[in-house]
CSV table of C-alpha atoms in Angstrom, one decimal:
chain,number,residue,atom,x,y,z
A,264,UNK,CA,-165.7,151.6,-43.0
A,265,UNK,CA,-166.7,155.2,-42.2
A,266,UNK,CA,-170.2,156.3,-43.3
A,267,UNK,CA,-170.3,159.9,-44.6
A,268,UNK,CA,-173.5,162.1,-44.6
A,269,UNK,CA,-174.3,165.4,-46.2
A,270,UNK,CA,-174.9,168.5,-44.0
A,271,UNK,CA,-178.6,168.4,-44.8
A,272,UNK,CA,-178.8,164.7,-43.8
A,273,UNK,CA,-176.9,165.4,-40.5
A,274,UNK,CA,-179.4,168.3,-39.6
A,275,UNK,CA,-182.4,166.1,-40.5
A,276,UNK,CA,-181.0,163.2,-38.3
A,277,UNK,CA,-180.3,165.6,-35.4
A,278,UNK,CA,-183.9,167.0,-35.7
A,279,UNK,CA,-185.4,163.6,-35.7
A,280,UNK,CA,-183.4,162.5,-32.6
A,281,UNK,CA,-184.4,165.8,-30.8
A,282,UNK,CA,-188.1,165.3,-31.6
A,283,UNK,CA,-188.0,161.7,-30.3
A,284,UNK,CA,-186.4,162.8,-27.1
A,285,UNK,CA,-188.9,165.6,-26.6
A,286,UNK,CA,-191.8,163.2,-27.1
A,287,UNK,CA,-190.3,160.8,-24.6
A,288,UNK,CA,-189.8,163.5,-21.9
A,289,UNK,CA,-192.5,164.6,-19.4
A,290,UNK,CA,-194.4,167.7,-20.4
A,291,UNK,CA,-192.9,169.9,-17.7
A,292,UNK,CA,-189.5,168.9,-18.8
A,293,UNK,CA,-190.1,170.2,-22.3
A,294,UNK,CA,-190.0,173.8,-21.2
A,295,UNK,CA,-187.0,175.8,-22.5
A,296,UNK,CA,-185.1,177.8,-19.9
A,297,UNK,CA,-183.1,180.9,-20.6
A,298,UNK,CA,-179.9,179.1,-19.9
A,299,UNK,CA,-180.8,176.5,-22.6
A,300,UNK,CA,-181.4,179.2,-25.1
A,301,UNK,CA,-177.9,180.7,-24.6
A,302,UNK,CA,-176.0,177.4,-24.8
A,303,UNK,CA,-173.4,177.4,-27.7
A,304,UNK,CA,-173.0,174.4,-30.0
A,305,UNK,CA,-169.6,172.7,-30.1
A,306,UNK,CA,-167.1,174.6,-32.1
A,307,UNK,CA,-164.9,173.2,-34.9
A,308,UNK,CA,-161.8,173.0,-32.7
A,309,UNK,CA,-163.7,170.8,-30.2
A,310,UNK,CA,-164.9,168.5,-33.0
A,311,UNK,CA,-161.4,168.1,-34.4
A,312,UNK,CA,-160.0,167.3,-31.0
A,313,UNK,CA,-162.7,164.6,-30.5
A,314,UNK,CA,-162.0,163.0,-33.9
A,315,UNK,CA,-158.2,163.3,-33.7
A,316,UNK,CA,-156.0,160.3,-33.0
A,317,UNK,CA,-155.5,159.9,-29.3
A,318,UNK,CA,-152.0,159.6,-27.7
A,319,UNK,CA,-150.7,156.1,-27.7
A,320,UNK,CA,-152.5,155.0,-30.9
A,321,UNK,CA,-150.2,153.6,-33.6
A,322,UNK,CA,-149.1,155.0,-36.8
A,323,UNK,CA,-149.1,152.9,-40.0
A,324,UNK,CA,-145.9,154.3,-41.3
A,325,UNK,CA,-144.1,153.7,-38.0
A,326,UNK,CA,-145.6,150.2,-37.8
A,327,UNK,CA,-144.3,149.4,-41.3
A,328,UNK,CA,-140.8,150.5,-40.3
A,329,UNK,CA,-141.0,148.3,-37.2
A,330,UNK,CA,-142.2,145.4,-39.4
A,331,UNK,CA,-139.3,145.8,-41.8
A,332,UNK,CA,-136.9,145.9,-38.8
A,333,UNK,CA,-138.3,142.7,-37.4
A,334,UNK,CA,-138.7,140.8,-40.6
A,335,UNK,CA,-135.4,141.8,-42.1
A,336,UNK,CA,-133.2,144.0,-39.9
A,337,UNK,CA,-131.2,145.1,-42.9
A,338,UNK,CA,-133.7,147.8,-43.6
A,339,UNK,CA,-133.7,150.0,-40.5
A,340,UNK,CA,-130.7,151.2,-38.4
A,341,UNK,CA,-130.7,152.0,-34.7
A,342,UNK,CA,-129.4,155.2,-33.0
A,343,UNK,CA,-125.9,155.9,-31.9
A,344,UNK,CA,-124.8,154.0,-28.7
A,345,UNK,CA,-128.1,152.0,-28.5
A,346,UNK,CA,-128.4,148.3,-28.2
A,347,UNK,CA,-131.1,146.1,-29.7
A,348,UNK,CA,-131.5,142.4,-29.0
A,349,UNK,CA,-133.8,139.9,-30.8
A,350,UNK,CA,-134.5,136.2,-30.7
A,351,UNK,CA,-135.5,134.1,-33.8
A,352,UNK,CA,-136.9,130.6,-33.7
A,353,UNK,CA,-137.0,128.7,-37.0
A,354,UNK,CA,-138.1,125.2,-38.0
A,355,UNK,CA,-137.3,123.8,-41.4
A,356,UNK,CA,-138.0,120.4,-43.1
A,357,UNK,CA,-136.2,118.9,-46.0
A,358,UNK,CA,-137.4,115.6,-47.6
A,359,UNK,CA,-135.7,114.0,-50.6
A,360,UNK,CA,-135.8,110.8,-52.5
A,361,UNK,CA,-132.4,109.6,-53.8
A,362,UNK,CA,-131.8,106.8,-56.4
A,363,UNK,CA,-128.8,104.7,-55.3
A,364,UNK,CA,-127.1,102.8,-58.1
A,365,UNK,CA,-123.8,100.8,-58.4
A,366,UNK,CA,-122.4,100.2,-61.8
A,367,UNK,CA,-120.2,97.1,-61.9
A,368,UNK,CA,-118.9,95.3,-64.9
A,369,UNK,CA,-120.9,97.5,-67.3
A,370,UNK,CA,-124.2,96.6,-65.6
A,371,UNK,CA,-126.4,97.8,-62.8
A,372,UNK,CA,-125.9,95.6,-59.7
A,373,UNK,CA,-127.9,97.8,-57.3
A,374,UNK,CA,-131.0,100.0,-57.8
A,375,UNK,CA,-133.0,101.4,-54.9
A,376,UNK,CA,-134.8,104.5,-53.8
A,377,UNK,CA,-133.7,105.9,-50.5
A,378,UNK,CA,-135.9,108.4,-48.6
A,379,UNK,CA,-134.1,111.0,-46.5
A,380,UNK,CA,-135.6,113.6,-44.2
A,381,UNK,CA,-134.1,116.4,-42.1
A,382,UNK,CA,-135.8,118.4,-39.4
A,383,UNK,CA,-133.9,121.4,-38.1
A,384,UNK,CA,-134.7,123.8,-35.2
A,385,UNK,CA,-132.6,127.0,-35.1
A,386,UNK,CA,-132.5,129.3,-32.1
A,387,UNK,CA,-130.8,132.6,-33.2
A,388,UNK,CA,-129.7,135.3,-30.7
A,389,UNK,CA,-128.8,138.7,-32.4
A,390,UNK,CA,-127.3,141.8,-30.9
A,391,UNK,CA,-127.1,145.1,-32.7
A,392,UNK,CA,-125.2,148.2,-31.6
A,393,UNK,CA,-125.3,151.7,-33.1
A,394,UNK,CA,-121.8,152.6,-33.9
A,395,UNK,CA,-123.1,155.8,-35.5
A,396,UNK,CA,-126.6,157.0,-36.4
A,397,UNK,CA,-126.1,155.5,-39.9
A,398,UNK,CA,-123.8,152.6,-39.0
A,399,UNK,CA,-124.9,149.5,-37.0
A,400,UNK,CA,-122.7,146.5,-35.9
A,401,UNK,CA,-124.3,143.1,-35.6
A,402,UNK,CA,-123.4,139.7,-34.0
A,403,UNK,CA,-125.5,136.6,-34.6
A,404,UNK,CA,-125.3,133.5,-32.5
A,405,UNK,CA,-127.3,130.4,-33.7
A,406,UNK,CA,-127.9,127.2,-31.8
A,407,UNK,CA,-129.1,124.3,-33.8
A,408,UNK,CA,-130.9,121.0,-33.1
A,409,UNK,CA,-131.0,118.7,-36.2
A,410,UNK,CA,-132.5,115.3,-36.7
A,411,UNK,CA,-131.9,113.4,-39.9
A,412,UNK,CA,-133.3,110.0,-41.0
A,413,UNK,CA,-132.4,107.9,-44.0
A,414,UNK,CA,-132.3,104.3,-44.9
A,415,UNK,CA,-128.7,103.9,-44.0
A,416,UNK,CA,-128.4,106.0,-40.8
A,417,UNK,CA,-130.2,108.5,-38.5
A,418,UNK,CA,-129.1,110.7,-35.7
A,419,UNK,CA,-129.6,113.9,-33.7
A,420,UNK,CA,-127.1,116.8,-33.3
A,421,UNK,CA,-127.3,119.7,-30.9
A,422,UNK,CA,-124.6,122.2,-31.4
A,423,UNK,CA,-123.6,125.8,-32.0
A,424,UNK,CA,-124.0,127.0,-35.6
A,425,UNK,CA,-121.9,129.4,-37.6
A,426,UNK,CA,-121.4,132.7,-35.8
A,427,UNK,CA,-121.8,135.8,-38.0
A,428,UNK,CA,-120.3,139.3,-37.5
A,429,UNK,CA,-121.3,142.2,-39.7
A,430,UNK,CA,-122.6,145.7,-40.2
A,431,UNK,CA,-125.1,147.8,-42.0
A,432,UNK,CA,-124.4,151.3,-43.4
A,433,UNK,CA,-127.0,153.9,-44.6
A,434,UNK,CA,-125.1,156.2,-46.9
A,435,UNK,CA,-128.0,158.7,-47.4
A,436,UNK,CA,-130.5,160.2,-44.9
A,437,UNK,CA,-133.9,158.7,-45.1
A,438,UNK,CA,-136.5,160.9,-46.8
A,439,UNK,CA,-140.3,160.4,-47.0
A,440,UNK,CA,-140.6,160.6,-50.7
A,441,UNK,CA,-137.4,158.7,-51.6
A,442,UNK,CA,-136.4,155.1,-51.3
A,443,UNK,CA,-134.1,154.1,-48.4
A,444,UNK,CA,-130.8,152.5,-49.1
A,445,UNK,CA,-128.7,150.2,-46.9
A,446,UNK,CA,-125.3,148.6,-47.6
A,447,UNK,CA,-124.6,145.4,-45.7
A,448,UNK,CA,-121.5,143.2,-45.1
A,449,UNK,CA,-120.8,140.3,-42.8
A,450,UNK,CA,-118.3,137.5,-42.1
A,451,UNK,CA,-119.6,134.0,-41.3
A,452,UNK,CA,-117.2,132.0,-39.2
A,453,UNK,CA,-117.1,128.1,-39.3
A,454,UNK,CA,-117.9,127.6,-35.6
A,455,UNK,CA,-120.5,124.9,-36.2
A,456,UNK,CA,-119.9,121.2,-36.9
A,457,UNK,CA,-118.3,121.0,-40.3
A,458,UNK,CA,-120.0,118.6,-42.9
A,459,UNK,CA,-116.5,117.8,-44.2
A,460,UNK,CA,-115.2,116.5,-40.8
A,461,UNK,CA,-118.1,114.3,-39.7
A,462,UNK,CA,-117.6,110.5,-39.7
A,463,UNK,CA,-120.6,108.6,-41.0
A,464,UNK,CA,-123.0,107.8,-38.1
A,465,UNK,CA,-121.5,110.3,-35.7
A,466,UNK,CA,-124.1,113.0,-36.0
A,467,UNK,CA,-125.3,115.8,-38.3
A,468,UNK,CA,-123.5,119.0,-39.5
A,469,UNK,CA,-124.6,122.2,-37.9
A,470,UNK,CA,-122.4,124.6,-39.9
A,471,UNK,CA,-121.0,125.2,-43.4
A,472,UNK,CA,-117.4,124.3,-42.6
A,473,UNK,CA,-116.0,127.3,-44.3
A,474,UNK,CA,-115.4,131.0,-43.8
A,475,UNK,CA,-117.7,133.2,-46.0
A,476,UNK,CA,-117.8,136.9,-46.8
A,477,UNK,CA,-121.1,138.5,-48.0
A,478,UNK,CA,-122.0,142.0,-49.2
A,479,UNK,CA,-125.4,143.3,-50.3
A,480,UNK,CA,-127.6,146.2,-51.1
A,481,UNK,CA,-131.1,146.7,-49.8
A,482,UNK,CA,-133.8,149.2,-50.9
A,483,UNK,CA,-137.2,150.0,-49.3
A,484,UNK,CA,-139.9,152.6,-49.8
A,485,UNK,CA,-143.0,153.2,-47.7
A,486,UNK,CA,-146.1,154.1,-49.7
A,487,UNK,CA,-148.5,154.2,-46.7
A,488,UNK,CA,-150.1,151.8,-45.9
A,489,UNK,CA,-147.7,149.6,-48.0
A,490,UNK,CA,-143.9,149.2,-47.8
A,491,UNK,CA,-142.0,147.9,-50.7
A,492,UNK,CA,-138.5,146.3,-50.3
A,493,UNK,CA,-135.9,144.5,-52.3
A,494,UNK,CA,-132.3,143.2,-52.0
A,495,UNK,CA,-129.4,141.8,-53.8
A,496,UNK,CA,-126.3,140.1,-52.3
A,497,UNK,CA,-123.2,138.0,-53.2
A,498,UNK,CA,-121.2,135.6,-51.2
A,499,UNK,CA,-117.6,134.3,-51.5
A,500,UNK,CA,-116.2,131.4,-49.4
A,501,UNK,CA,-112.7,130.4,-48.5
A,502,UNK,CA,-111.7,126.8,-49.2
A,503,UNK,CA,-111.8,124.1,-46.5
A,504,UNK,CA,-108.4,122.6,-46.6
A,505,UNK,CA,-106.4,119.9,-44.8
A,506,UNK,CA,-109.3,117.5,-44.6
A,507,UNK,CA,-109.3,113.8,-44.2
A,508,UNK,CA,-112.9,112.5,-44.7
A,509,UNK,CA,-113.6,109.0,-46.0
A,510,UNK,CA,-116.1,109.0,-48.9
A,511,UNK,CA,-116.6,105.5,-50.1
A,512,UNK,CA,-113.3,104.4,-51.4
A,513,UNK,CA,-111.8,107.9,-51.6
A,514,UNK,CA,-110.5,110.4,-49.1
A,515,UNK,CA,-111.7,114.0,-49.3
A,516,UNK,CA,-108.8,116.5,-48.7
A,517,UNK,CA,-110.1,119.9,-49.9
A,518,UNK,CA,-113.4,121.6,-50.8
A,519,UNK,CA,-113.7,124.9,-52.7
A,520,UNK,CA,-117.3,126.2,-52.5
A,521,UNK,CA,-118.6,128.1,-55.5
A,522,UNK,CA,-119.7,131.8,-55.3
A,523,UNK,CA,-123.4,132.5,-54.8
A,524,UNK,CA,-125.7,135.4,-55.8
A,525,UNK,CA,-129.1,136.1,-54.1
A,526,UNK,CA,-131.9,138.5,-54.5
A,527,UNK,CA,-135.3,139.1,-53.0
A,528,UNK,CA,-138.4,141.4,-53.1
A,529,UNK,CA,-141.6,141.8,-51.3
A,530,UNK,CA,-144.0,144.1,-49.5
A,531,UNK,CA,-145.5,144.8,-46.1
A,532,UNK,CA,-149.1,146.0,-45.6
A,533,UNK,CA,-150.4,147.6,-42.4
A,534,UNK,CA,-153.9,146.2,-41.8
A,535,UNK,CA,-154.3,148.2,-38.6
A,536,UNK,CA,-152.3,150.0,-35.9
A,537,UNK,CA,-151.4,146.6,-34.4
A,538,UNK,CA,-151.4,144.1,-37.2
A,539,UNK,CA,-149.4,144.0,-40.4
A,540,UNK,CA,-148.8,141.3,-43.1
A,541,UNK,CA,-145.7,140.7,-45.3
A,542,UNK,CA,-145.1,138.6,-48.4
A,543,UNK,CA,-141.7,138.2,-50.0
A,544,UNK,CA,-139.7,136.1,-52.5
A,545,UNK,CA,-136.1,135.0,-52.1
A,546,UNK,CA,-133.8,133.2,-54.5
A,547,UNK,CA,-130.2,132.2,-54.3
A,548,UNK,CA,-128.0,130.7,-57.1
A,549,UNK,CA,-124.8,128.9,-56.1
A,550,UNK,CA,-122.1,127.8,-58.4
A,551,UNK,CA,-120.8,124.2,-58.1
A,552,UNK,CA,-118.1,123.3,-55.5
A,553,UNK,CA,-114.8,121.6,-56.4
A,554,UNK,CA,-114.0,118.5,-54.4
A,555,UNK,CA,-110.3,117.4,-54.2
A,556,UNK,CA,-109.5,113.8,-53.2
A,557,UNK,CA,-106.2,112.2,-52.0
A,558,UNK,CA,-105.8,110.1,-55.2
A,559,UNK,CA,-105.7,113.3,-57.3
A,560,UNK,CA,-109.4,113.2,-58.5
A,561,UNK,CA,-111.1,116.5,-58.8
A,562,UNK,CA,-114.9,116.5,-59.0
A,563,UNK,CA,-117.4,119.4,-59.3
A,564,UNK,CA,-120.9,119.5,-58.0
A,565,UNK,CA,-123.8,120.9,-60.1
A,566,UNK,CA,-125.2,124.4,-59.7
A,567,UNK,CA,-127.9,124.8,-57.1
A,568,UNK,CA,-130.9,127.2,-57.1
A,569,UNK,CA,-132.9,127.8,-54.0
A,570,UNK,CA,-136.2,129.8,-54.0
A,571,UNK,CA,-138.6,130.4,-51.1
A,572,UNK,CA,-142.0,132.2,-50.9
A,573,UNK,CA,-142.5,133.7,-47.5
A,574,UNK,CA,-145.7,135.0,-45.9
A,575,UNK,CA,-145.7,136.7,-42.5
A,576,UNK,CA,-147.9,138.3,-39.9
A,577,UNK,CA,-146.8,141.0,-37.4
A,578,UNK,CA,-148.7,141.7,-34.1
A,579,UNK,CA,-147.8,144.6,-31.9
A,580,UNK,CA,-148.3,143.3,-28.4
A,581,UNK,CA,-146.9,146.5,-26.8
A,582,UNK,CA,-145.6,149.9,-27.9
A,583,UNK,CA,-142.0,148.5,-28.1
A,584,UNK,CA,-142.6,144.9,-29.0
A,585,UNK,CA,-143.9,143.5,-32.3
A,586,UNK,CA,-144.0,139.7,-32.7
A,587,UNK,CA,-143.6,138.4,-36.3
A,588,UNK,CA,-144.6,135.0,-37.5
A,589,UNK,CA,-143.7,133.7,-40.9
A,590,UNK,CA,-144.2,130.6,-43.1
A,591,UNK,CA,-141.9,129.8,-46.1
A,592,UNK,CA,-142.7,127.4,-48.9
A,593,UNK,CA,-139.8,126.0,-51.0
A,594,UNK,CA,-140.2,126.4,-54.8
A,595,UNK,CA,-137.3,124.4,-56.1
A,596,UNK,CA,-135.8,121.0,-55.4
A,597,UNK,CA,-132.8,122.6,-53.7
A,598,UNK,CA,-135.0,124.5,-51.2
A,599,UNK,CA,-136.4,123.4,-47.8
A,600,UNK,CA,-139.9,122.0,-48.3
A,601,UNK,CA,-141.2,124.3,-45.5
A,602,UNK,CA,-139.9,126.8,-43.0
A,603,UNK,CA,-141.8,128.3,-40.0
A,604,UNK,CA,-140.3,131.2,-38.0
A,605,UNK,CA,-140.9,133.6,-35.2
A,606,UNK,CA,-139.1,136.8,-34.4
A,607,UNK,CA,-139.2,138.4,-30.9
A,608,UNK,CA,-137.4,141.5,-29.7
A,609,UNK,CA,-135.7,141.1,-26.4
A,610,UNK,CA,-135.7,143.8,-23.7
A,611,UNK,CA,-133.4,144.0,-20.7
């Protein structure tokens, strides 16, 4: 907090300090010399220079843009012919209780509650390249370690996840008093271990098992010292065909995932030149998937809704590096219970 004083108060304070100094000085030192009488007070330009922000100090608007870039790179593009690398480390936990029943002869022959838990650590390496000043290409490579435990089986899997290739396009030049707009699109490839090809007890899935196409629109506006942002996106997936997975007494042959729609909103706040905070909400609604079995049976899963509340902290450790930490809390039964993440730019 900066204390402000009136001109009269400043003159009174200066006079009091001067009187105290004169009383503390020896008598012979209190004589005024001709050179002292001709000394000029500091002019306005010198005062402004002394109070001005020194070179190397941060700027809140710039910090907010860096925070948006680190938290969600869909908001800021990089320059033409420039590379940008980043590393994300994410931990998520999912805990569920399932009621297992077996209906036989019109009655219940088995009734039990099965606890399942899943711990997932994801290491994600991302590379961005400026195809143009308003067009950025992106490749994302995730590596997953997943441990799952249930009453029937448990296991650990370490494998490559689903690689994603996409781009971000900024149709309009960014202006200070207008919101920024970014269009996004990406293709997710089924390079991870498919959940539809895993034999029971042989490990955990690290991918979705299908090819998916996503498109979205992101908006952001900086109202110093706050940045507001929001997004909406949609995803369509190709079917997973030619399967042969045993599920109980049936064999799964084809899966058609349902379409999904997601949206999010939040804000970033610059506490200082080096520290910023973020808070955001994300939700995704996915239609049910169709399951085709070898005996002709077609089943459909129920709609799923996932919602997460994220809170983050960004710390600028150097002029070119801002480390972002985040914690996410699941708000629905279809969401992870908790997620913890860290984003770190990589320089080579």
